[in-house]
CSV table of C-alpha atoms in Angstrom, one decimal:
chain,number,residue,atom,x,y,z
I,1,MET,CA,0.0,0.0,0.0
I,2,GLU,CA,2.7,2.5,1.0
I,3,HIS,CA,4.8,2.0,-2.2
I,4,GLY,CA,1.7,2.1,-4.4
I,5,LEU,CA,0.2,5.2,-2.8
I,6,GLY,CA,3.6,6.9,-3.0
I,7,ARG,CA,3.8,6.1,-6.8
I,8,ALA,CA,0.1,7.2,-7.1
I,9,GLY,CA,1.2,10.8,-6.5
I,10,ARG,CA,2.9,10.7,-9.9
I,11,TYR,CA,-0.4,9.8,-11.7
I,12,ASP,CA,-3.2,10.9,-9.4
I,13,ARG,CA,-4.1,14.2,-11.1
I,14,MET,CA,-4.0,12.7,-14.6
I,15,ILE,CA,-6.0,9.6,-13.7
I,16,ARG,CA,-8.7,11.6,-11.8
I,17,ARG,CA,-9.0,14.0,-14.8
I,18,VAL,CA,-9.4,11.2,-17.3
I,19,LEU,CA,-12.0,9.4,-15.1
I,20,LYS,CA,-14.0,12.6,-14.8
I,21,GLU,CA,-13.8,13.3,-18.5
I,22,GLU,CA,-15.1,9.7,-19.2
I,23,GLY,CA,-17.8,10.0,-16.6
I,24,VAL,CA,-16.8,7.2,-14.3
I,25,PRO,CA,-16.5,7.4,-10.5
I,26,GLN,CA,-13.2,8.8,-9.1
I,27,ASP,CA,-12.9,5.9,-6.6
I,28,LEU,CA,-12.2,3.6,-9.6
I,29,ILE,CA,-8.6,5.0,-9.4
I,30,TYR,CA,-8.0,2.3,-6.7
I,31,LEU,CA,-8.3,-0.4,-9.3
I,32,ALA,CA,-4.9,0.8,-10.5
I,33,GLN,CA,-3.5,0.3,-7.0
I,34,ALA,CA,-4.9,-3.2,-6.9
I,35,GLU,CA,-3.8,-4.1,-10.4
I,36,SER,CA,-0.3,-2.8,-10.5
I,37,ALA,CA,0.4,-0.4,-7.6
I,38,TYR,CA,0.7,2.3,-10.3
I,39,GLN,CA,3.6,0.7,-12.1
I,40,PRO,CA,3.5,1.3,-15.9
I,41,GLN,CA,6.0,-1.5,-16.5
I,42,ALA,CA,4.1,-4.1,-14.5
I,43,VAL,CA,3.5,-7.4,-16.4
I,44,SER,CA,1.4,-10.3,-15.0
I,45,ARG,CA,2.1,-14.0,-15.4
I,46,ALA,CA,-0.8,-14.0,-17.9
I,47,GLY,CA,0.7,-11.2,-20.0
I,48,ALA,CA,-1.4,-8.3,-18.7
I,49,ARG,CA,0.6,-5.0,-18.8
I,50,GLY,CA,0.7,-1.5,-17.4
I,51,ILE,CA,-1.0,0.4,-14.6
I,52,TRP,CA,-4.4,-1.0,-15.5
I,53,GLN,CA,-3.1,-4.5,-16.5
I,54,PHE,CA,-4.6,-4.8,-19.9
I,55,MET,CA,-4.5,-8.1,-21.7
I,56,PRO,CA,-3.4,-7.8,-25.4
I,57,TYR,CA,-6.9,-8.5,-26.8
I,58,ARG,CA,-8.6,-6.0,-24.4
I,59,GLY,CA,-6.0,-3.4,-25.2
I,60,GLU,CA,-6.6,-3.8,-28.9
I,61,GLN,CA,-10.4,-3.5,-28.3
I,62,TYR,CA,-9.7,0.0,-26.8
I,63,ASP,CA,-7.2,1.1,-29.5
I,64,LEU,CA,-4.0,0.6,-27.5
I,65,GLU,CA,-1.3,0.0,-30.1
I,66,ARG,CA,1.0,-2.9,-29.6
I,67,SER,CA,4.0,-3.5,-32.0
I,68,TYR,CA,7.7,-4.2,-31.9
I,69,TRP,CA,8.3,-0.5,-31.1
I,70,VAL,CA,5.5,0.4,-28.7
I,71,ASP,CA,3.0,-1.1,-26.3
I,72,GLU,CA,0.5,1.5,-25.3
I,73,ARG,CA,-0.8,-0.6,-22.5
I,74,SER,CA,2.2,0.8,-20.6
I,75,ASP,CA,1.3,4.4,-21.5
I,76,PRO,CA,-0.2,5.8,-18.3
I,77,GLU,CA,-2.6,8.3,-19.9
I,78,LYS,CA,-3.7,6.2,-22.9
I,79,ALA,CA,-4.2,3.1,-20.8
I,80,THR,CA,-6.2,5.2,-18.2
I,81,ARG,CA,-8.4,6.5,-21.0
I,82,ALA,CA,-8.9,2.9,-22.3
I,83,ALA,CA,-9.6,1.6,-18.8
I,84,ALA,CA,-12.2,4.4,-18.1
I,85,ARG,CA,-14.0,3.6,-21.4
I,86,HIS,CA,-13.9,-0.1,-20.6
I,87,LEU,CA,-15.3,0.5,-17.1
I,88,ARG,CA,-18.0,2.7,-18.6
I,89,ASP,CA,-18.9,0.0,-21.1
I,90,LEU,CA,-19.1,-2.6,-18.3
I,91,TYR,CA,-21.4,-0.3,-16.4
I,92,GLY,CA,-23.6,-0.2,-19.5
I,93,MET,CA,-23.7,-4.0,-19.3
I,94,PHE,CA,-24.2,-4.5,-15.6
I,95,GLY,CA,-25.5,-1.2,-14.1
I,96,ASP,CA,-23.7,-1.8,-10.9
I,97,TRP,CA,-20.2,-0.6,-10.0
I,98,TYR,CA,-19.4,-3.6,-7.8
I,99,LEU,CA,-20.3,-5.9,-10.7
I,100,VAL,CA,-18.2,-3.7,-13.0
I,101,MET,CA,-15.2,-4.2,-10.7
I,102,ALA,CA,-15.8,-8.0,-10.7
I,103,ALA,CA,-16.1,-8.0,-14.5
I,104,TYR,CA,-12.9,-5.9,-14.8
I,105,ASN,CA,-11.1,-8.6,-12.8
I,106,SER,CA,-12.5,-11.9,-14.2
I,107,GLY,CA,-14.1,-10.7,-17.5
I,108,PRO,CA,-17.7,-9.8,-18.3
I,109,LEU,CA,-18.6,-13.3,-19.5
I,110,ASN,CA,-17.8,-14.8,-16.1
I,111,VAL,CA,-20.0,-12.2,-14.3
I,112,SER,CA,-22.8,-12.6,-16.9
I,113,ARG,CA,-22.8,-16.4,-16.4
I,114,ALA,CA,-22.8,-16.1,-12.6
I,115,VAL,CA,-25.8,-13.8,-12.8
I,116,GLU,CA,-27.6,-16.1,-15.2
I,117,ARG,CA,-26.8,-19.2,-13.1
I,118,THR,CA,-27.9,-17.7,-9.8
I,119,GLY,CA,-30.5,-15.1,-10.8
I,120,TYR,CA,-28.7,-12.5,-8.7
I,121,ALA,CA,-27.3,-9.3,-10.3
I,122,ASP,CA,-25.7,-8.4,-7.0
I,123,PHE,CA,-22.0,-8.8,-6.3
I,124,TRP,CA,-22.4,-9.6,-2.6
I,125,GLU,CA,-25.0,-12.4,-3.3
I,126,LEU,CA,-22.6,-13.8,-6.0
I,127,GLN,CA,-19.8,-13.7,-3.5
I,128,ARG,CA,-21.9,-15.4,-0.8
I,129,LEU,CA,-22.9,-18.1,-3.3
I,130,LYS,CA,-19.3,-18.5,-4.5
I,131,ALA,CA,-20.5,-18.0,-8.0
I,132,LEU,CA,-17.5,-16.0,-9.1
I,133,PRO,CA,-13.8,-17.1,-9.2
I,134,LYS,CA,-12.1,-17.0,-5.8
I,135,GLU,CA,-9.8,-14.1,-6.9
I,136,THR,CA,-12.8,-12.1,-8.0
I,137,GLN,CA,-14.7,-12.8,-4.8
I,138,ASN,CA,-11.8,-11.1,-2.9
I,139,TYR,CA,-11.1,-8.4,-5.5
I,140,VAL,CA,-14.0,-6.1,-4.8
I,141,PRO,CA,-13.5,-6.1,-1.0
I,142,ILE,CA,-9.8,-5.4,-1.6
I,143,ILE,CA,-10.6,-2.4,-3.8
I,144,ILE,CA,-12.9,-1.1,-1.1
I,145,ALA,CA,-10.3,-1.6,1.6
I,146,MET,CA,-7.6,0.1,-0.5
I,147,ALA,CA,-9.9,3.1,-1.0
I,148,LEU,CA,-10.5,3.4,2.7
I,149,VAL,CA,-6.8,3.2,3.5
I,150,ALA,CA,-5.9,5.6,0.7
I,151,LYS,CA,-8.4,8.2,1.9
I,152,ALA,CA,-7.2,8.1,5.6
I,153,PRO,CA,-3.8,6.4,5.6
I,154,ALA,CA,-2.8,7.7,9.1
I,155,LEU,CA,-5.9,6.1,10.6
I,156,TYR,CA,-4.5,2.7,9.4
I,157,GLY,CA,-0.9,3.3,10.2
I,158,VAL,CA,0.2,3.7,6.6
I,159,GLN,CA,2.9,6.3,5.9
I,160,VAL,CA,2.5,7.9,2.5
I,161,ASP,CA,5.2,10.0,0.8
I,162,PRO,CA,3.5,10.8,-2.6
I,163,GLN,CA,5.8,11.3,-5.5
I,164,LYS,CA,5.3,14.4,-7.6
I,165,PRO,CA,4.4,14.2,-11.3
I,166,GLU,CA,7.4,14.5,-13.5
I,167,ALA,CA,8.0,17.9,-15.2
I,168,MET,CA,8.2,17.1,-18.9
I,169,GLU,CA,7.4,18.2,-22.4
I,170,THR,CA,5.8,16.0,-25.1
I,171,VAL,CA,7.5,15.7,-28.4
I,172,LYS,CA,5.6,13.9,-31.2
I,173,LEU,CA,7.7,12.1,-33.8
I,174,ASP,CA,6.6,10.9,-37.2
I,175,HIS,CA,8.4,7.6,-36.8
I,176,PRO,CA,9.7,5.3,-34.1
I,177,VAL,CA,13.1,6.2,-32.5
I,178,ASP,CA,15.0,3.9,-30.2
I,179,LEU,CA,15.4,5.5,-26.8
I,180,HIS,CA,19.2,4.7,-26.8
I,181,LEU,CA,19.5,7.0,-29.8
I,182,VAL,CA,17.5,9.7,-28.1
I,183,ALA,CA,19.7,9.4,-25.0
I,184,ASP,CA,22.9,9.7,-27.1
I,185,ALA,CA,21.6,12.6,-29.1
I,186,THR,CA,20.3,14.6,-26.2
I,187,GLY,CA,22.8,13.6,-23.5
I,188,GLY,CA,19.8,12.5,-21.4
I,189,ASP,CA,19.8,9.6,-19.0
I,190,LEU,CA,18.4,6.4,-20.6
I,191,ASP,CA,16.7,5.3,-17.4
I,192,ASP,CA,14.9,8.6,-17.1
I,193,LEU,CA,13.8,8.4,-20.7
I,194,LYS,CA,12.4,4.9,-20.1
I,195,MET,CA,10.6,6.1,-17.0
I,196,LEU,CA,9.0,9.0,-19.0
I,197,ASN,CA,8.2,6.7,-22.0
I,198,PRO,CA,7.1,3.4,-20.5
I,199,GLN,CA,5.2,2.4,-23.6
């Protein structure tokens, strides 16, 4: 929690702005804490990547480019916009934010099947009936717990030293360029360039 909430400072303003622009609740920011602890380079065993842990097919569905040169699932702002749109689409399917979080974790098909099997379109009933995968049964309560801790860290004995967003300028190029060449040409630090361009 402490490391993730520290890193969150780097992305908090941007994530909240994008969630607001896309019309989804601000508290969904805590999915990124649960998914990756706000690490753009995070990669799961299953191949999910980035702050929001997009699988390749889901990233493609939301226009996140993936090629030899780039993987936009690791781009904090583009992936946040894609995640917000995906969450909004899930809300259109389920009409309940707890079910949306469950579907974000295990996929909309798993949640739809659990609802059809049990007749309950309520996360807590599906959890009680163990109708969802075990990880998903725990996922929503974990998000709620993370939100509570993040909003009042001292109350839970959590020390937070939020990182500040990096001061940077954006330069758009017409073609891909290897970051090693950019570092050589500018005299910049390669690790800094990689941190600023995780995609």
